[in-house]
Short mmCIF file of C-alpha atoms and ligand atoms in Angstrom, two decimals:
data_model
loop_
_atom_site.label_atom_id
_atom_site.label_comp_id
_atom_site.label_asym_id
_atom_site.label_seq_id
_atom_site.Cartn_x
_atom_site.Cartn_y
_atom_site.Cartn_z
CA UNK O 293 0.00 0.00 0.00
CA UNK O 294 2.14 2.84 -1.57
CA UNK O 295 -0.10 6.10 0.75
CA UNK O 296 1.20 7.72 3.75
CA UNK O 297 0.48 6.96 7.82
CA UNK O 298 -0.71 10.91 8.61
CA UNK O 299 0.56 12.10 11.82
CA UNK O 300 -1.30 15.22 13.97
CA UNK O 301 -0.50 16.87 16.76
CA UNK O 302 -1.26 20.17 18.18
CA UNK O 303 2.83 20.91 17.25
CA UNK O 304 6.21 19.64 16.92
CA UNK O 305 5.36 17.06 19.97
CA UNK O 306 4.19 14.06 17.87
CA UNK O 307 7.44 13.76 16.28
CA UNK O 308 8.57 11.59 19.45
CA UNK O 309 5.97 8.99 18.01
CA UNK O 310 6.54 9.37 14.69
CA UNK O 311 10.08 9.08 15.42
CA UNK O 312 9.13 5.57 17.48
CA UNK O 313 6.96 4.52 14.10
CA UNK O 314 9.82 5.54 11.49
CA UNK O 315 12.11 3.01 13.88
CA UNK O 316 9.71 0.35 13.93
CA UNK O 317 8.68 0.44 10.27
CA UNK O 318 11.54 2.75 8.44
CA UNK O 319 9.37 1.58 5.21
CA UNK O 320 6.09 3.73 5.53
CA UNK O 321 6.08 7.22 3.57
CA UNK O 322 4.90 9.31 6.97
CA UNK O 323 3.37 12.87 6.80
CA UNK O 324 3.00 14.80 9.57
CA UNK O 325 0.66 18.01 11.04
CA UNK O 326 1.37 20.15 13.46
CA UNK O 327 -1.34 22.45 14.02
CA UNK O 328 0.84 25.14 16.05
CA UNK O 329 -1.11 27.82 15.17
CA UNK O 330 -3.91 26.80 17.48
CA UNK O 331 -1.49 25.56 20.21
CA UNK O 332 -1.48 24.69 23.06
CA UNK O 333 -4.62 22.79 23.51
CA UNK O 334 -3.78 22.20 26.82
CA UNK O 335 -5.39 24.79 27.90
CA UNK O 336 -8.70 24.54 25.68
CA UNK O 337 -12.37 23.22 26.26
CA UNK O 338 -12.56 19.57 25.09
CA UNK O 339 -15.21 21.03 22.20
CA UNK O 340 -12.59 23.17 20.91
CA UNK O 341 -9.72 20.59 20.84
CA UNK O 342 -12.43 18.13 19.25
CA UNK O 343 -13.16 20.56 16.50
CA UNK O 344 -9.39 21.12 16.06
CA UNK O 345 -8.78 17.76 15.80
CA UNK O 346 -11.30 17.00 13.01
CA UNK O 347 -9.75 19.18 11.07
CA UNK O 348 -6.57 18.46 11.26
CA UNK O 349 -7.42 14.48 10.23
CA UNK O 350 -9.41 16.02 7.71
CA UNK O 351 -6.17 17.73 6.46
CA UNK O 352 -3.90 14.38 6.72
CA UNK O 353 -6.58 12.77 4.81
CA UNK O 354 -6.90 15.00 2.20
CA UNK O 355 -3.24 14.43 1.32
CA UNK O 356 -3.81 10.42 0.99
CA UNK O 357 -2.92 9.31 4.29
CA UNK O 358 -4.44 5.25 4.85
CA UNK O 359 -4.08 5.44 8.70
CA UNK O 360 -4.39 8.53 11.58
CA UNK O 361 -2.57 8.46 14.59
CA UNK O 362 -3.18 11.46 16.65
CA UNK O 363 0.03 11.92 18.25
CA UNK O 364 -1.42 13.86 20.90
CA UNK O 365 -2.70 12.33 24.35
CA UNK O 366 -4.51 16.06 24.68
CA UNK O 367 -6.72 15.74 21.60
CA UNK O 368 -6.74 12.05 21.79
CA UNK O 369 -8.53 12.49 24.99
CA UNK O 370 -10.87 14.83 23.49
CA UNK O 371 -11.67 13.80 20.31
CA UNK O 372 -10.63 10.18 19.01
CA UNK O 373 -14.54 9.15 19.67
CA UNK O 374 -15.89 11.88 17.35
CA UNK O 375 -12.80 10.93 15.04
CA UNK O 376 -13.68 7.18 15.12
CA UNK O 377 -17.32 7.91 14.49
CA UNK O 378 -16.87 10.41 11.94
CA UNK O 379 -14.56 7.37 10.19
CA UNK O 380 -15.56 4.21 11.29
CA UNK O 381 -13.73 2.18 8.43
CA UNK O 382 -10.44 4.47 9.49
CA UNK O 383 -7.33 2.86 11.22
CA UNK O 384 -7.03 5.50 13.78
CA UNK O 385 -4.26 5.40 16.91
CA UNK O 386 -4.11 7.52 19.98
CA UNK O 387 -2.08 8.52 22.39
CA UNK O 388 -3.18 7.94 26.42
CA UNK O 389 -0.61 8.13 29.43
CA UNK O 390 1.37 5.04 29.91
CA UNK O 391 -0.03 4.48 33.36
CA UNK O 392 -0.52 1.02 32.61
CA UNK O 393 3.04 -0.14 31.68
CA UNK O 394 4.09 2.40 34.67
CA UNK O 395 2.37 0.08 36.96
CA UNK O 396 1.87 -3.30 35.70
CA UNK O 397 5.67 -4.01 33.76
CA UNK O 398 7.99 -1.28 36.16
CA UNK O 399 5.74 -2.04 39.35
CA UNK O 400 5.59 1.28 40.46
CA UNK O 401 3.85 2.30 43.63
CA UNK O 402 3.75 5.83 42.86
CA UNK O 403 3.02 7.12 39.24
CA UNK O 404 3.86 10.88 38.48
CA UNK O 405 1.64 11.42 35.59
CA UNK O 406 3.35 14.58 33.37
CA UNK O 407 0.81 16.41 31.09
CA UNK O 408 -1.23 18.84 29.78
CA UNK O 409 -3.95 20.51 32.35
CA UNK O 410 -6.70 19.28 29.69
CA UNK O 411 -5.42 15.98 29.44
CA UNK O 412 -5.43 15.42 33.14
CA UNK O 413 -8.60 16.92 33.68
CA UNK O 414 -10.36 14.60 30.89
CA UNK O 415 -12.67 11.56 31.79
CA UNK O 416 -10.43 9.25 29.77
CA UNK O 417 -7.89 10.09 32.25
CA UNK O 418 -10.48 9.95 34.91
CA UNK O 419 -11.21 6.18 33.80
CA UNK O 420 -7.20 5.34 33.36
CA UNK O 421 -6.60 6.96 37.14
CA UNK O 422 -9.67 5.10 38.88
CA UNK O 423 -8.31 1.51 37.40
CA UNK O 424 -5.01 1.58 38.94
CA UNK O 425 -5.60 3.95 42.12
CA UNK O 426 -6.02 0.63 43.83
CA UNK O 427 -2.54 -1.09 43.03
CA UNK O 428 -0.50 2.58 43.05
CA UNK O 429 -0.90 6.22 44.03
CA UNK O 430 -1.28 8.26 40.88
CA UNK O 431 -0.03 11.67 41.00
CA UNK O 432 -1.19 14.44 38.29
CA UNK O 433 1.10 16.82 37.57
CA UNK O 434 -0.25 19.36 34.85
CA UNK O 435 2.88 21.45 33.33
CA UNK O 436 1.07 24.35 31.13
CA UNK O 437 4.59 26.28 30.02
CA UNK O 438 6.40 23.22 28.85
CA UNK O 439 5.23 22.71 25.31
CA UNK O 440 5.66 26.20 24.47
CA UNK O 441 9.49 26.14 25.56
CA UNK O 442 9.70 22.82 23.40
CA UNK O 443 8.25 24.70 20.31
CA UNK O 444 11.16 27.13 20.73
CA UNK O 445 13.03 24.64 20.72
CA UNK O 446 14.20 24.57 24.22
CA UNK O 447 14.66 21.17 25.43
CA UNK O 448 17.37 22.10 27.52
CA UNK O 449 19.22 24.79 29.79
CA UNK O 450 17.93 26.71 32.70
CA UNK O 451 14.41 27.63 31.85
CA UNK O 452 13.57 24.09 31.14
CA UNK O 453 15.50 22.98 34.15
CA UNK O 454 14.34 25.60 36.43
CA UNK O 455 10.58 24.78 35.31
CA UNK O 456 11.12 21.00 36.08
CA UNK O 457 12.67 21.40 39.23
CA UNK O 458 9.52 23.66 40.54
CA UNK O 459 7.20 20.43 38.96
CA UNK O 460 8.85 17.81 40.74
CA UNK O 461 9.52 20.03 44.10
CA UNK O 462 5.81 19.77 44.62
CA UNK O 463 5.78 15.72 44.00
CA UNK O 464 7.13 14.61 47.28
CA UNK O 465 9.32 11.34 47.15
CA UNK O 466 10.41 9.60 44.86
CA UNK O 467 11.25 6.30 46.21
CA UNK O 468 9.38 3.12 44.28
CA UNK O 469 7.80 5.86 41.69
CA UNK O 470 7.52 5.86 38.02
CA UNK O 471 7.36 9.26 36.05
CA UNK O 472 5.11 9.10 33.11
CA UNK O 473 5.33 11.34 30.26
CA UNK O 474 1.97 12.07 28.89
CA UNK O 475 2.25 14.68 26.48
CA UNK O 476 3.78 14.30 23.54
CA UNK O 477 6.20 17.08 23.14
CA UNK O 478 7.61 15.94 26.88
CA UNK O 479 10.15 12.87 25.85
CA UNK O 480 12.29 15.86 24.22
CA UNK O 481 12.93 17.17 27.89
CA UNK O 482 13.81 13.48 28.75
CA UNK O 483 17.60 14.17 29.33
CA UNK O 484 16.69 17.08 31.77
CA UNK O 485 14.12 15.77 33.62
CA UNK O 486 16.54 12.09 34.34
CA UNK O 487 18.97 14.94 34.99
CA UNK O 488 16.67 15.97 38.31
CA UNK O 489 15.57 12.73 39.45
CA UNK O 490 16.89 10.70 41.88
CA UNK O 491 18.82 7.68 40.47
CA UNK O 492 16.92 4.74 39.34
CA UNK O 493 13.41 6.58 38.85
CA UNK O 494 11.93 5.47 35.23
CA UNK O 495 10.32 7.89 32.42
CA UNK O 496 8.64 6.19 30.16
CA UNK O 497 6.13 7.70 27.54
CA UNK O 498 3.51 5.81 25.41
CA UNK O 499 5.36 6.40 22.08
CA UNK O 500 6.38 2.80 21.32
CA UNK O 501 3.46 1.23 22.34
CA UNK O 502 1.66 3.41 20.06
CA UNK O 503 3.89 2.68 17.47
CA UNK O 504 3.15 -1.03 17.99
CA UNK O 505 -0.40 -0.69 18.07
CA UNK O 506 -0.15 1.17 14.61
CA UNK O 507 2.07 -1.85 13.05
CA UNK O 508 -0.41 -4.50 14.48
CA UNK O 509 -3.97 -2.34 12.90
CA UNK O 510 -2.10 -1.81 9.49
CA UNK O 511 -0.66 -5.68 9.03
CA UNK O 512 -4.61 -6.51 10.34
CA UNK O 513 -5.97 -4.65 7.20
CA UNK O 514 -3.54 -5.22 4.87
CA UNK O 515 -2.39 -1.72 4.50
CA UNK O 516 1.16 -2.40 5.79
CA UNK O 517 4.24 -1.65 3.15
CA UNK O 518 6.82 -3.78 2.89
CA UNK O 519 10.30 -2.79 1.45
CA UNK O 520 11.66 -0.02 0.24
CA UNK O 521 12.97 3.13 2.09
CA UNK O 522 9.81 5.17 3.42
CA UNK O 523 9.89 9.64 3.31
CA UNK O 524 8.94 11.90 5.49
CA UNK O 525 7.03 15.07 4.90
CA UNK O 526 5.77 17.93 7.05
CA UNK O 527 3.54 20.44 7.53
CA UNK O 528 2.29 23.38 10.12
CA UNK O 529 -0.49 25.32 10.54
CA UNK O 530 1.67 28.29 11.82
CA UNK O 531 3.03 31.18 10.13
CA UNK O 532 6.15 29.88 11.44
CA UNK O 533 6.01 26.85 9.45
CA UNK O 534 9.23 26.94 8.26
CA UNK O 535 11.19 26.99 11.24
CA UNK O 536 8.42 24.68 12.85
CA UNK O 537 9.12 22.16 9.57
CA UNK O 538 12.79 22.33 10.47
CA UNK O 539 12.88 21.92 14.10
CA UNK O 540 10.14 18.79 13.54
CA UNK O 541 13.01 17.38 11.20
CA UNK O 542 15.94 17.92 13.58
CA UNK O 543 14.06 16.44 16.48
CA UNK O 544 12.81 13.40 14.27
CA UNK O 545 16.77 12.79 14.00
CA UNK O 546 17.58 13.10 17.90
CA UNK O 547 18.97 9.28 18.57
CA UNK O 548 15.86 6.88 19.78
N1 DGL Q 207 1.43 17.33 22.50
C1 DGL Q 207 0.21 17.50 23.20
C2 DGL Q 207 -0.11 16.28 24.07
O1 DGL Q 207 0.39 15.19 23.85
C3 DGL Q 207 -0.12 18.72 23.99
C4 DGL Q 207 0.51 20.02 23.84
C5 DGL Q 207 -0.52 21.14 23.87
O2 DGL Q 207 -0.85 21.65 24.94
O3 DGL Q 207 -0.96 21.51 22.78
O4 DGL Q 207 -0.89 16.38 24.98
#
């Protein structure tokens, strides 16, 4: 099947699962959305992000793309039912915190839950808390700020130190815990964030088993490509596309 996997995310964040799909199946042609010009949606009603969301699949499938994953745990959270009912025949792929993994493979006790204030504040995430409060203490910890230093393309140095070391100040200990990344744009602040914790304390994001989940739906239908040496293409919403574009393709390079 010779059409692209289409990518969205409210910015440059879902580029740490596309680059997590481009590993696991380097033969897929990918294209990507950002929709930066409406970002964040963090910070937006769950009708907005939904509305945002069906556009920007709209968009990716416009341009040919066979399968959707919203790279995006804040818009997956808020739209991937109106997605999956606007396209029921659609392979589509979200994004949720990896609370599960946190608790069931790494055996956390204490899950520190990284993400957007929407995300958090979301029934899905509601549901996802309520199922493992038994078994471990889940900690939210909403971080409105962060995306926008990652779409400047500040992963690292003192602002993004300083603002993690405020987060985590407020999360008391650490011992037995699990810190999950869930937001999409967070695994680029990966390096600074194991930088503050105490050793031994595991991040771990949902971007692989995403990735997997995507392999398994497109072998399912028949839509998977085989062979070759896939491409890449990208697009933004922004006036700033350009430098948006650029950034997307130096991040989708960082080693995985
Ligand atoms: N990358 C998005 C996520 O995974 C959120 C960033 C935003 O606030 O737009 O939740």
């Amino acid at each position: 099947m010779e059409r692209p996997i289409g990518f969205f995310d409210s910015g440059v964040g879902g580029v740490s699962v596309l680059r997590a799909a481009r590993h696991l199946m380097p033969e897929e042609d990918y294209i990507y959305y950002g929709d930066s010009a409406h970002a964040p949606y963090g910070v937006k009603t769950p009708a907005q992000v939904q509305d945002l969301t069906l556009a920007g699949v709209a968009f990716l499938l416009d341009k040919g793309a066979k399968a959707i994953v919203i790279a995006c745990n804040t818009a997956t959270s808020a739209a991937i039912r109106a997605v999956r009912e606007r396209y029921p025949d659609l392979v589509v792929v979200g994004l949720e915190p990896a609370v599960k993994p946190a608790v069931e493979k790494l055996a956390a006790e204490k899950v520190v839950v990284l993400a957007t204030t929407a995300t958090l504040a979301g029934e899905k995430f509601r549901h996802l808390a309520d199922a493992f409060q038994a078994t471990a203490q889940i900690v939210p910890l909403p971080c409105p700020g962060l995306m926008e230093l990652i779409e400047q393309g500040e992963t690292s140095g003192p602002r993004v130190e300083a603002f993690l070391r405020e987060k985590l100040a407020t999360v008391g200990s650490l011992e037995k815990a699990a810190v999950v990344l869930g937001c999409t744009h967070y695994p680029f602040v990966r390096p600074a964030l194991a930088a503050l914790l105490p050793d031994g304390v595991p991040i771990i994001d949902g971007s692989e088993g995403a990735a997997h989940q995507l392999e398994r739906l497109l072998v399912q239908r028949g839509l998977r490509r085989t062979g070759g040496q896939g491409t890449v293409v990208f697009f933004n919403s922004d006036a700033q596309a350009e430098r948006l574009n650029a950034l997307c393709r130096q991040l989708l390079e960082l080693p995985y």
